[in-house]
């Protein structure tokens, strides 16, 4: 925690007043990242077609989850459960916004479910990253399956 305070340019007392434990700091970082992802949805939908907005948002989600995966080791099982419960609803709401925009313009099939989409994307951030990263092709398959024009 002292090294974190030093890198942040604040005193240890300031850090401990705001984050009394290492776990509190990890939870705040995780929550900040989830908030950033959720807040990006309106801008993505304002500037991109819904299916592309969903692709870009999911790429950001996968990158964030890969970065934060190691943070999970710093959390107690209870804290891990609490942050999952706290962020699940807002993430589902963000995915719902993205899917609904595509349903509205006819590019995403009507039966696309945000809970299913989130579960499928869990495989993406768990896939090995690096030169053999399969997540882009896996995401393409998921998005292809969501496309309204693919159904016969």
mmCIF file with all atom_site columns, C-alpha atoms in Angstrom:
data_model
loop_
_atom_site.group_PDB
_atom_site.id
_atom_site.type_symbol
_atom_site.label_atom_id
_atom_site.label_alt_id
_atom_site.label_comp_id
_atom_site.label_asym_id
_atom_site.label_entity_id
_atom_site.label_seq_id
_atom_site.pdbx_PDB_ins_code
_atom_site.Cartn_x
_atom_site.Cartn_y
_atom_site.Cartn_z
_atom_site.occupancy
_atom_site.B_iso_or_equiv
_atom_site.pdbx_formal_charge
_atom_site.auth_seq_id
_atom_site.auth_comp_id
_atom_site.auth_asym_id
_atom_site.auth_atom_id
_atom_site.pdbx_PDB_model_num
ATOM 1   C CA . UNK A 1 1   ? 0.000   0.000   0.000   1.00 0.00 ? 1   UNK A CA 1
ATOM 2   C CA . UNK A 1 2   ? 2.895   2.369   0.724   1.00 0.00 ? 2   UNK A CA 1
ATOM 3   C CA . UNK A 1 3   ? 4.305   1.809   -2.765  1.00 0.00 ? 3   UNK A CA 1
ATOM 4   C CA . UNK A 1 4   ? 0.876   2.476   -4.277  1.00 0.00 ? 4   UNK A CA 1
ATOM 5   C CA . UNK A 1 5   ? 0.587   5.720   -2.299  1.00 0.00 ? 5   UNK A CA 1
ATOM 6   C CA . UNK A 1 6   ? 4.043   6.768   -3.454  1.00 0.00 ? 6   UNK A CA 1
ATOM 7   C CA . UNK A 1 7   ? 3.267   6.039   -7.115  1.00 0.00 ? 7   UNK A CA 1
ATOM 8   C CA . UNK A 1 8   ? -0.046  7.903   -6.797  1.00 0.00 ? 8   UNK A CA 1
ATOM 9   C CA . UNK A 1 9   ? 1.767   10.894  -5.326  1.00 0.00 ? 9   UNK A CA 1
ATOM 10  C CA . UNK A 1 10  ? -0.164  10.857  -2.065  1.00 0.00 ? 10  UNK A CA 1
ATOM 11  C CA . UNK A 1 11  ? 0.775   10.097  1.494   1.00 0.00 ? 11  UNK A CA 1
ATOM 12  C CA . UNK A 1 12  ? 0.044   6.668   2.986   1.00 0.00 ? 12  UNK A CA 1
ATOM 13  C CA . UNK A 1 13  ? -2.442  8.269   5.402   1.00 0.00 ? 13  UNK A CA 1
ATOM 14  C CA . UNK A 1 14  ? -4.484  9.654   2.503   1.00 0.00 ? 14  UNK A CA 1
ATOM 15  C CA . UNK A 1 15  ? -4.559  6.279   0.820   1.00 0.00 ? 15  UNK A CA 1
ATOM 16  C CA . UNK A 1 16  ? -5.544  4.464   4.016   1.00 0.00 ? 16  UNK A CA 1
ATOM 17  C CA . UNK A 1 17  ? -8.283  7.006   4.803   1.00 0.00 ? 17  UNK A CA 1
ATOM 18  C CA . UNK A 1 18  ? -9.892  6.318   1.432   1.00 0.00 ? 18  UNK A CA 1
ATOM 19  C CA . UNK A 1 19  ? -9.029  2.631   1.211   1.00 0.00 ? 19  UNK A CA 1
ATOM 20  C CA . UNK A 1 20  ? -8.499  1.139   4.669   1.00 0.00 ? 20  UNK A CA 1
ATOM 21  C CA . UNK A 1 21  ? -7.487  -2.254  3.261   1.00 0.00 ? 21  UNK A CA 1
ATOM 22  C CA . UNK A 1 22  ? -5.845  -3.584  0.150   1.00 0.00 ? 22  UNK A CA 1
ATOM 23  C CA . UNK A 1 23  ? -9.114  -5.319  -0.651  1.00 0.00 ? 23  UNK A CA 1
ATOM 24  C CA . UNK A 1 24  ? -11.013 -1.998  -0.492  1.00 0.00 ? 24  UNK A CA 1
ATOM 25  C CA . UNK A 1 25  ? -8.570  -0.540  -3.015  1.00 0.00 ? 25  UNK A CA 1
ATOM 26  C CA . UNK A 1 26  ? -8.913  -3.528  -5.348  1.00 0.00 ? 26  UNK A CA 1
ATOM 27  C CA . UNK A 1 27  ? -12.708 -3.308  -5.154  1.00 0.00 ? 27  UNK A CA 1
ATOM 28  C CA . UNK A 1 28  ? -12.627 0.404   -5.990  1.00 0.00 ? 28  UNK A CA 1
ATOM 29  C CA . UNK A 1 29  ? -10.372 -0.192  -8.999  1.00 0.00 ? 29  UNK A CA 1
ATOM 30  C CA . UNK A 1 30  ? -12.625 -2.978  -10.238 1.00 0.00 ? 30  UNK A CA 1
ATOM 31  C CA . UNK A 1 31  ? -15.780 -0.868  -9.740  1.00 0.00 ? 31  UNK A CA 1
ATOM 32  C CA . UNK A 1 32  ? -14.182 2.083   -11.551 1.00 0.00 ? 32  UNK A CA 1
ATOM 33  C CA . UNK A 1 33  ? -13.398 -0.099  -14.559 1.00 0.00 ? 33  UNK A CA 1
ATOM 34  C CA . UNK A 1 34  ? -16.931 -1.509  -14.678 1.00 0.00 ? 34  UNK A CA 1
ATOM 35  C CA . UNK A 1 35  ? -18.362 2.021   -14.414 1.00 0.00 ? 35  UNK A CA 1
ATOM 36  C CA . UNK A 1 36  ? -16.141 3.182   -17.278 1.00 0.00 ? 36  UNK A CA 1
ATOM 37  C CA . UNK A 1 37  ? -17.370 0.326   -19.474 1.00 0.00 ? 37  UNK A CA 1
ATOM 38  C CA . UNK A 1 38  ? -21.013 0.981   -18.664 1.00 0.00 ? 38  UNK A CA 1
ATOM 39  C CA . UNK A 1 39  ? -20.660 4.717   -19.266 1.00 0.00 ? 39  UNK A CA 1
ATOM 40  C CA . UNK A 1 40  ? -19.106 4.099   -22.699 1.00 0.00 ? 40  UNK A CA 1
ATOM 41  C CA . UNK A 1 41  ? -22.279 2.520   -24.143 1.00 0.00 ? 41  UNK A CA 1
ATOM 42  C CA . UNK A 1 42  ? -24.177 5.710   -25.108 1.00 0.00 ? 42  UNK A CA 1
ATOM 43  C CA . UNK A 1 43  ? -21.177 7.162   -26.949 1.00 0.00 ? 43  UNK A CA 1
ATOM 44  C CA . UNK A 1 44  ? -20.532 3.903   -28.791 1.00 0.00 ? 44  UNK A CA 1
ATOM 45  C CA . UNK A 1 45  ? -24.164 3.735   -29.874 1.00 0.00 ? 45  UNK A CA 1
ATOM 46  C CA . UNK A 1 46  ? -24.108 7.395   -30.950 1.00 0.00 ? 46  UNK A CA 1
ATOM 47  C CA . UNK A 1 47  ? -21.096 6.889   -33.208 1.00 0.00 ? 47  UNK A CA 1
ATOM 48  C CA . UNK A 1 48  ? -21.289 3.278   -34.448 1.00 0.00 ? 48  UNK A CA 1
ATOM 49  C CA . UNK A 1 49  ? -23.864 0.841   -35.794 1.00 0.00 ? 49  UNK A CA 1
ATOM 50  C CA . UNK A 1 50  ? -25.179 -1.337  -32.936 1.00 0.00 ? 50  UNK A CA 1
ATOM 51  C CA . UNK A 1 51  ? -23.393 -4.558  -33.920 1.00 0.00 ? 51  UNK A CA 1
ATOM 52  C CA . UNK A 1 52  ? -20.055 -2.731  -34.229 1.00 0.00 ? 52  UNK A CA 1
ATOM 53  C CA . UNK A 1 53  ? -20.724 -0.901  -30.941 1.00 0.00 ? 53  UNK A CA 1
ATOM 54  C CA . UNK A 1 54  ? -21.355 -4.283  -29.299 1.00 0.00 ? 54  UNK A CA 1
ATOM 55  C CA . UNK A 1 55  ? -18.126 -5.690  -30.789 1.00 0.00 ? 55  UNK A CA 1
ATOM 56  C CA . UNK A 1 56  ? -16.010 -2.750  -29.579 1.00 0.00 ? 56  UNK A CA 1
ATOM 57  C CA . UNK A 1 57  ? -17.630 -2.772  -26.136 1.00 0.00 ? 57  UNK A CA 1
ATOM 58  C CA . UNK A 1 58  ? -17.012 -6.499  -25.813 1.00 0.00 ? 58  UNK A CA 1
ATOM 59  C CA . UNK A 1 59  ? -13.361 -6.114  -26.828 1.00 0.00 ? 59  UNK A CA 1
ATOM 60  C CA . UNK A 1 60  ? -13.015 -3.497  -24.058 1.00 0.00 ? 60  UNK A CA 1
ATOM 61  C CA . UNK A 1 61  ? -14.818 -5.788  -21.601 1.00 0.00 ? 61  UNK A CA 1
ATOM 62  C CA . UNK A 1 62  ? -12.497 -8.681  -22.445 1.00 0.00 ? 62  UNK A CA 1
ATOM 63  C CA . UNK A 1 63  ? -9.403  -6.487  -22.051 1.00 0.00 ? 63  UNK A CA 1
ATOM 64  C CA . UNK A 1 64  ? -10.636 -5.179  -18.703 1.00 0.00 ? 64  UNK A CA 1
ATOM 65  C CA . UNK A 1 65  ? -11.496 -8.635  -17.408 1.00 0.00 ? 65  UNK A CA 1
ATOM 66  C CA . UNK A 1 66  ? -8.088  -9.960  -18.426 1.00 0.00 ? 66  UNK A CA 1
ATOM 67  C CA . UNK A 1 67  ? -6.386  -7.126  -16.557 1.00 0.00 ? 67  UNK A CA 1
ATOM 68  C CA . UNK A 1 68  ? -8.589  -7.525  -13.531 1.00 0.00 ? 68  UNK A CA 1
ATOM 69  C CA . UNK A 1 69  ? -8.420  -11.322 -13.420 1.00 0.00 ? 69  UNK A CA 1
ATOM 70  C CA . UNK A 1 70  ? -5.271  -11.146 -11.317 1.00 0.00 ? 70  UNK A CA 1
ATOM 71  C CA . UNK A 1 71  ? -6.968  -8.725  -8.949  1.00 0.00 ? 71  UNK A CA 1
ATOM 72  C CA . UNK A 1 72  ? -9.411  -11.475 -8.035  1.00 0.00 ? 72  UNK A CA 1
ATOM 73  C CA . UNK A 1 73  ? -6.595  -13.232 -6.201  1.00 0.00 ? 73  UNK A CA 1
ATOM 74  C CA . UNK A 1 74  ? -6.415  -10.267 -3.826  1.00 0.00 ? 74  UNK A CA 1
ATOM 75  C CA . UNK A 1 75  ? -10.077 -10.597 -2.847  1.00 0.00 ? 75  UNK A CA 1
ATOM 76  C CA . UNK A 1 76  ? -11.649 -12.778 -0.237  1.00 0.00 ? 76  UNK A CA 1
ATOM 77  C CA . UNK A 1 77  ? -14.399 -15.095 -1.526  1.00 0.00 ? 77  UNK A CA 1
ATOM 78  C CA . UNK A 1 78  ? -16.995 -12.872 0.149   1.00 0.00 ? 78  UNK A CA 1
ATOM 79  C CA . UNK A 1 79  ? -15.668 -9.704  -1.483  1.00 0.00 ? 79  UNK A CA 1
ATOM 80  C CA . UNK A 1 80  ? -15.445 -11.445 -4.848  1.00 0.00 ? 80  UNK A CA 1
ATOM 81  C CA . UNK A 1 81  ? -19.083 -12.510 -4.527  1.00 0.00 ? 81  UNK A CA 1
ATOM 82  C CA . UNK A 1 82  ? -20.137 -9.014  -3.433  1.00 0.00 ? 82  UNK A CA 1
ATOM 83  C CA . UNK A 1 83  ? -18.470 -7.242  -6.366  1.00 0.00 ? 83  UNK A CA 1
ATOM 84  C CA . UNK A 1 84  ? -19.910 -9.785  -8.782  1.00 0.00 ? 84  UNK A CA 1
ATOM 85  C CA . UNK A 1 85  ? -23.401 -9.196  -7.415  1.00 0.00 ? 85  UNK A CA 1
ATOM 86  C CA . UNK A 1 86  ? -22.870 -5.419  -7.413  1.00 0.00 ? 86  UNK A CA 1
ATOM 87  C CA . UNK A 1 87  ? -21.691 -5.227  -11.038 1.00 0.00 ? 87  UNK A CA 1
ATOM 88  C CA . UNK A 1 88  ? -23.800 -7.960  -12.677 1.00 0.00 ? 88  UNK A CA 1
ATOM 89  C CA . UNK A 1 89  ? -26.989 -5.888  -12.981 1.00 0.00 ? 89  UNK A CA 1
ATOM 90  C CA . UNK A 1 90  ? -25.331 -2.792  -14.474 1.00 0.00 ? 90  UNK A CA 1
ATOM 91  C CA . UNK A 1 91  ? -23.313 -4.908  -16.941 1.00 0.00 ? 91  UNK A CA 1
ATOM 92  C CA . UNK A 1 92  ? -26.470 -6.749  -18.021 1.00 0.00 ? 92  UNK A CA 1
ATOM 93  C CA . UNK A 1 93  ? -28.200 -3.370  -18.430 1.00 0.00 ? 93  UNK A CA 1
ATOM 94  C CA . UNK A 1 94  ? -25.353 -2.137  -20.664 1.00 0.00 ? 94  UNK A CA 1
ATOM 95  C CA . UNK A 1 95  ? -25.494 -5.274  -22.797 1.00 0.00 ? 95  UNK A CA 1
ATOM 96  C CA . UNK A 1 96  ? -29.282 -4.918  -22.984 1.00 0.00 ? 96  UNK A CA 1
ATOM 97  C CA . UNK A 1 97  ? -28.863 -1.374  -24.332 1.00 0.00 ? 97  UNK A CA 1
ATOM 98  C CA . UNK A 1 98  ? -26.483 -2.589  -27.010 1.00 0.00 ? 98  UNK A CA 1
ATOM 99  C CA . UNK A 1 99  ? -28.635 -5.566  -27.989 1.00 0.00 ? 99  UNK A CA 1
ATOM 100 C CA . UNK A 1 100 ? -31.844 -3.522  -28.000 1.00 0.00 ? 100 UNK A CA 1
ATOM 101 C CA . UNK A 1 101 ? -30.301 -0.962  -30.361 1.00 0.00 ? 101 UNK A CA 1
ATOM 102 C CA . UNK A 1 102 ? -29.447 -3.785  -32.774 1.00 0.00 ? 102 UNK A CA 1
ATOM 103 C CA . UNK A 1 103 ? -32.884 -5.355  -32.403 1.00 0.00 ? 103 UNK A CA 1
ATOM 104 C CA . UNK A 1 104 ? -34.435 -1.965  -33.144 1.00 0.00 ? 104 UNK A CA 1
ATOM 105 C CA . UNK A 1 105 ? -32.443 -1.471  -36.356 1.00 0.00 ? 105 UNK A CA 1
ATOM 106 C CA . UNK A 1 106 ? -32.890 -5.102  -37.396 1.00 0.00 ? 106 UNK A CA 1
ATOM 107 C CA . UNK A 1 107 ? -29.235 -6.162  -37.229 1.00 0.00 ? 107 UNK A CA 1
ATOM 108 C CA . UNK A 1 108 ? -29.492 -8.258  -34.055 1.00 0.00 ? 108 UNK A CA 1
ATOM 109 C CA . UNK A 1 109 ? -31.919 -11.125 -33.718 1.00 0.00 ? 109 UNK A CA 1
ATOM 110 C CA . UNK A 1 110 ? -34.931 -10.572 -31.493 1.00 0.00 ? 110 UNK A CA 1
ATOM 111 C CA . UNK A 1 111 ? -34.224 -13.506 -29.192 1.00 0.00 ? 111 UNK A CA 1
ATOM 112 C CA . UNK A 1 112 ? -30.718 -12.338 -28.203 1.00 0.00 ? 112 UNK A CA 1
ATOM 113 C CA . UNK A 1 113 ? -30.476 -12.442 -24.415 1.00 0.00 ? 113 UNK A CA 1
ATOM 114 C CA . UNK A 1 114 ? -27.947 -10.294 -22.506 1.00 0.00 ? 114 UNK A CA 1
ATOM 115 C CA . UNK A 1 115 ? -27.361 -13.002 -19.877 1.00 0.00 ? 115 UNK A CA 1
ATOM 116 C CA . UNK A 1 116 ? -26.469 -15.523 -22.583 1.00 0.00 ? 116 UNK A CA 1
ATOM 117 C CA . UNK A 1 117 ? -24.186 -12.993 -24.247 1.00 0.00 ? 117 UNK A CA 1
ATOM 118 C CA . UNK A 1 118 ? -22.354 -12.290 -20.986 1.00 0.00 ? 118 UNK A CA 1
ATOM 119 C CA . UNK A 1 119 ? -21.900 -15.976 -20.303 1.00 0.00 ? 119 UNK A CA 1
ATOM 120 C CA . UNK A 1 120 ? -20.499 -16.564 -23.792 1.00 0.00 ? 120 UNK A CA 1
ATOM 121 C CA . UNK A 1 121 ? -18.087 -13.653 -23.488 1.00 0.00 ? 121 UNK A CA 1
ATOM 122 C CA . UNK A 1 122 ? -16.683 -15.190 -20.305 1.00 0.00 ? 122 UNK A CA 1
ATOM 123 C CA . UNK A 1 123 ? -14.896 -17.652 -22.570 1.00 0.00 ? 123 UNK A CA 1
ATOM 124 C CA . UNK A 1 124 ? -13.249 -14.764 -24.423 1.00 0.00 ? 124 UNK A CA 1
ATOM 125 C CA . UNK A 1 125 ? -11.370 -13.271 -21.488 1.00 0.00 ? 125 UNK A CA 1
ATOM 126 C CA . UNK A 1 126 ? -10.346 -16.719 -20.304 1.00 0.00 ? 126 UNK A CA 1
ATOM 127 C CA . UNK A 1 127 ? -8.858  -17.553 -23.733 1.00 0.00 ? 127 UNK A CA 1
ATOM 128 C CA . UNK A 1 128 ? -5.086  -17.251 -23.919 1.00 0.00 ? 128 UNK A CA 1
ATOM 129 C CA . UNK A 1 129 ? -3.940  -13.815 -25.003 1.00 0.00 ? 129 UNK A CA 1
ATOM 130 C CA . UNK A 1 130 ? -0.852  -13.105 -27.068 1.00 0.00 ? 130 UNK A CA 1
ATOM 131 C CA . UNK A 1 131 ? 0.056   -14.346 -30.541 1.00 0.00 ? 131 UNK A CA 1
ATOM 132 C CA . UNK A 1 132 ? -2.351  -17.289 -30.280 1.00 0.00 ? 132 UNK A CA 1
ATOM 133 C CA . UNK A 1 133 ? -5.250  -15.173 -28.989 1.00 0.00 ? 133 UNK A CA 1
ATOM 134 C CA . UNK A 1 134 ? -8.416  -16.867 -30.217 1.00 0.00 ? 134 UNK A CA 1
ATOM 135 C CA . UNK A 1 135 ? -10.785 -14.305 -28.690 1.00 0.00 ? 135 UNK A CA 1
ATOM 136 C CA . UNK A 1 136 ? -11.208 -12.150 -31.849 1.00 0.00 ? 136 UNK A CA 1
ATOM 137 C CA . UNK A 1 137 ? -12.310 -15.128 -33.941 1.00 0.00 ? 137 UNK A CA 1
ATOM 138 C CA . UNK A 1 138 ? -14.459 -16.439 -31.082 1.00 0.00 ? 138 UNK A CA 1
ATOM 139 C CA . UNK A 1 139 ? -16.116 -13.016 -30.771 1.00 0.00 ? 139 UNK A CA 1
ATOM 140 C CA . UNK A 1 140 ? -16.746 -12.969 -34.520 1.00 0.00 ? 140 UNK A CA 1
ATOM 141 C CA . UNK A 1 141 ? -18.583 -16.292 -34.184 1.00 0.00 ? 141 UNK A CA 1
ATOM 142 C CA . UNK A 1 142 ? -20.673 -14.986 -31.285 1.00 0.00 ? 142 UNK A CA 1
ATOM 143 C CA . UNK A 1 143 ? -21.595 -11.809 -33.168 1.00 0.00 ? 143 UNK A CA 1
ATOM 144 C CA . UNK A 1 144 ? -22.359 -13.760 -36.314 1.00 0.00 ? 144 UNK A CA 1
ATOM 145 C CA . UNK A 1 145 ? -24.768 -15.863 -34.281 1.00 0.00 ? 145 UNK A CA 1
ATOM 146 C CA . UNK A 1 146 ? -26.484 -12.687 -33.038 1.00 0.00 ? 146 UNK A CA 1
ATOM 147 C CA . UNK A 1 147 ? -26.922 -11.235 -36.523 1.00 0.00 ? 147 UNK A CA 1
ATOM 148 C CA . UNK A 1 148 ? -30.543 -11.091 -37.607 1.00 0.00 ? 148 UNK A CA 1
ATOM 149 C CA . UNK A 1 149 ? -29.636 -11.645 -41.264 1.00 0.00 ? 149 UNK A CA 1
ATOM 150 C CA . UNK A 1 150 ? -28.060 -15.053 -40.487 1.00 0.00 ? 150 UNK A CA 1
ATOM 151 C CA . UNK A 1 151 ? -31.343 -16.637 -39.431 1.00 0.00 ? 151 UNK A CA 1
ATOM 152 C CA . UNK A 1 152 ? -33.230 -18.436 -42.126 1.00 0.00 ? 152 UNK A CA 1
#
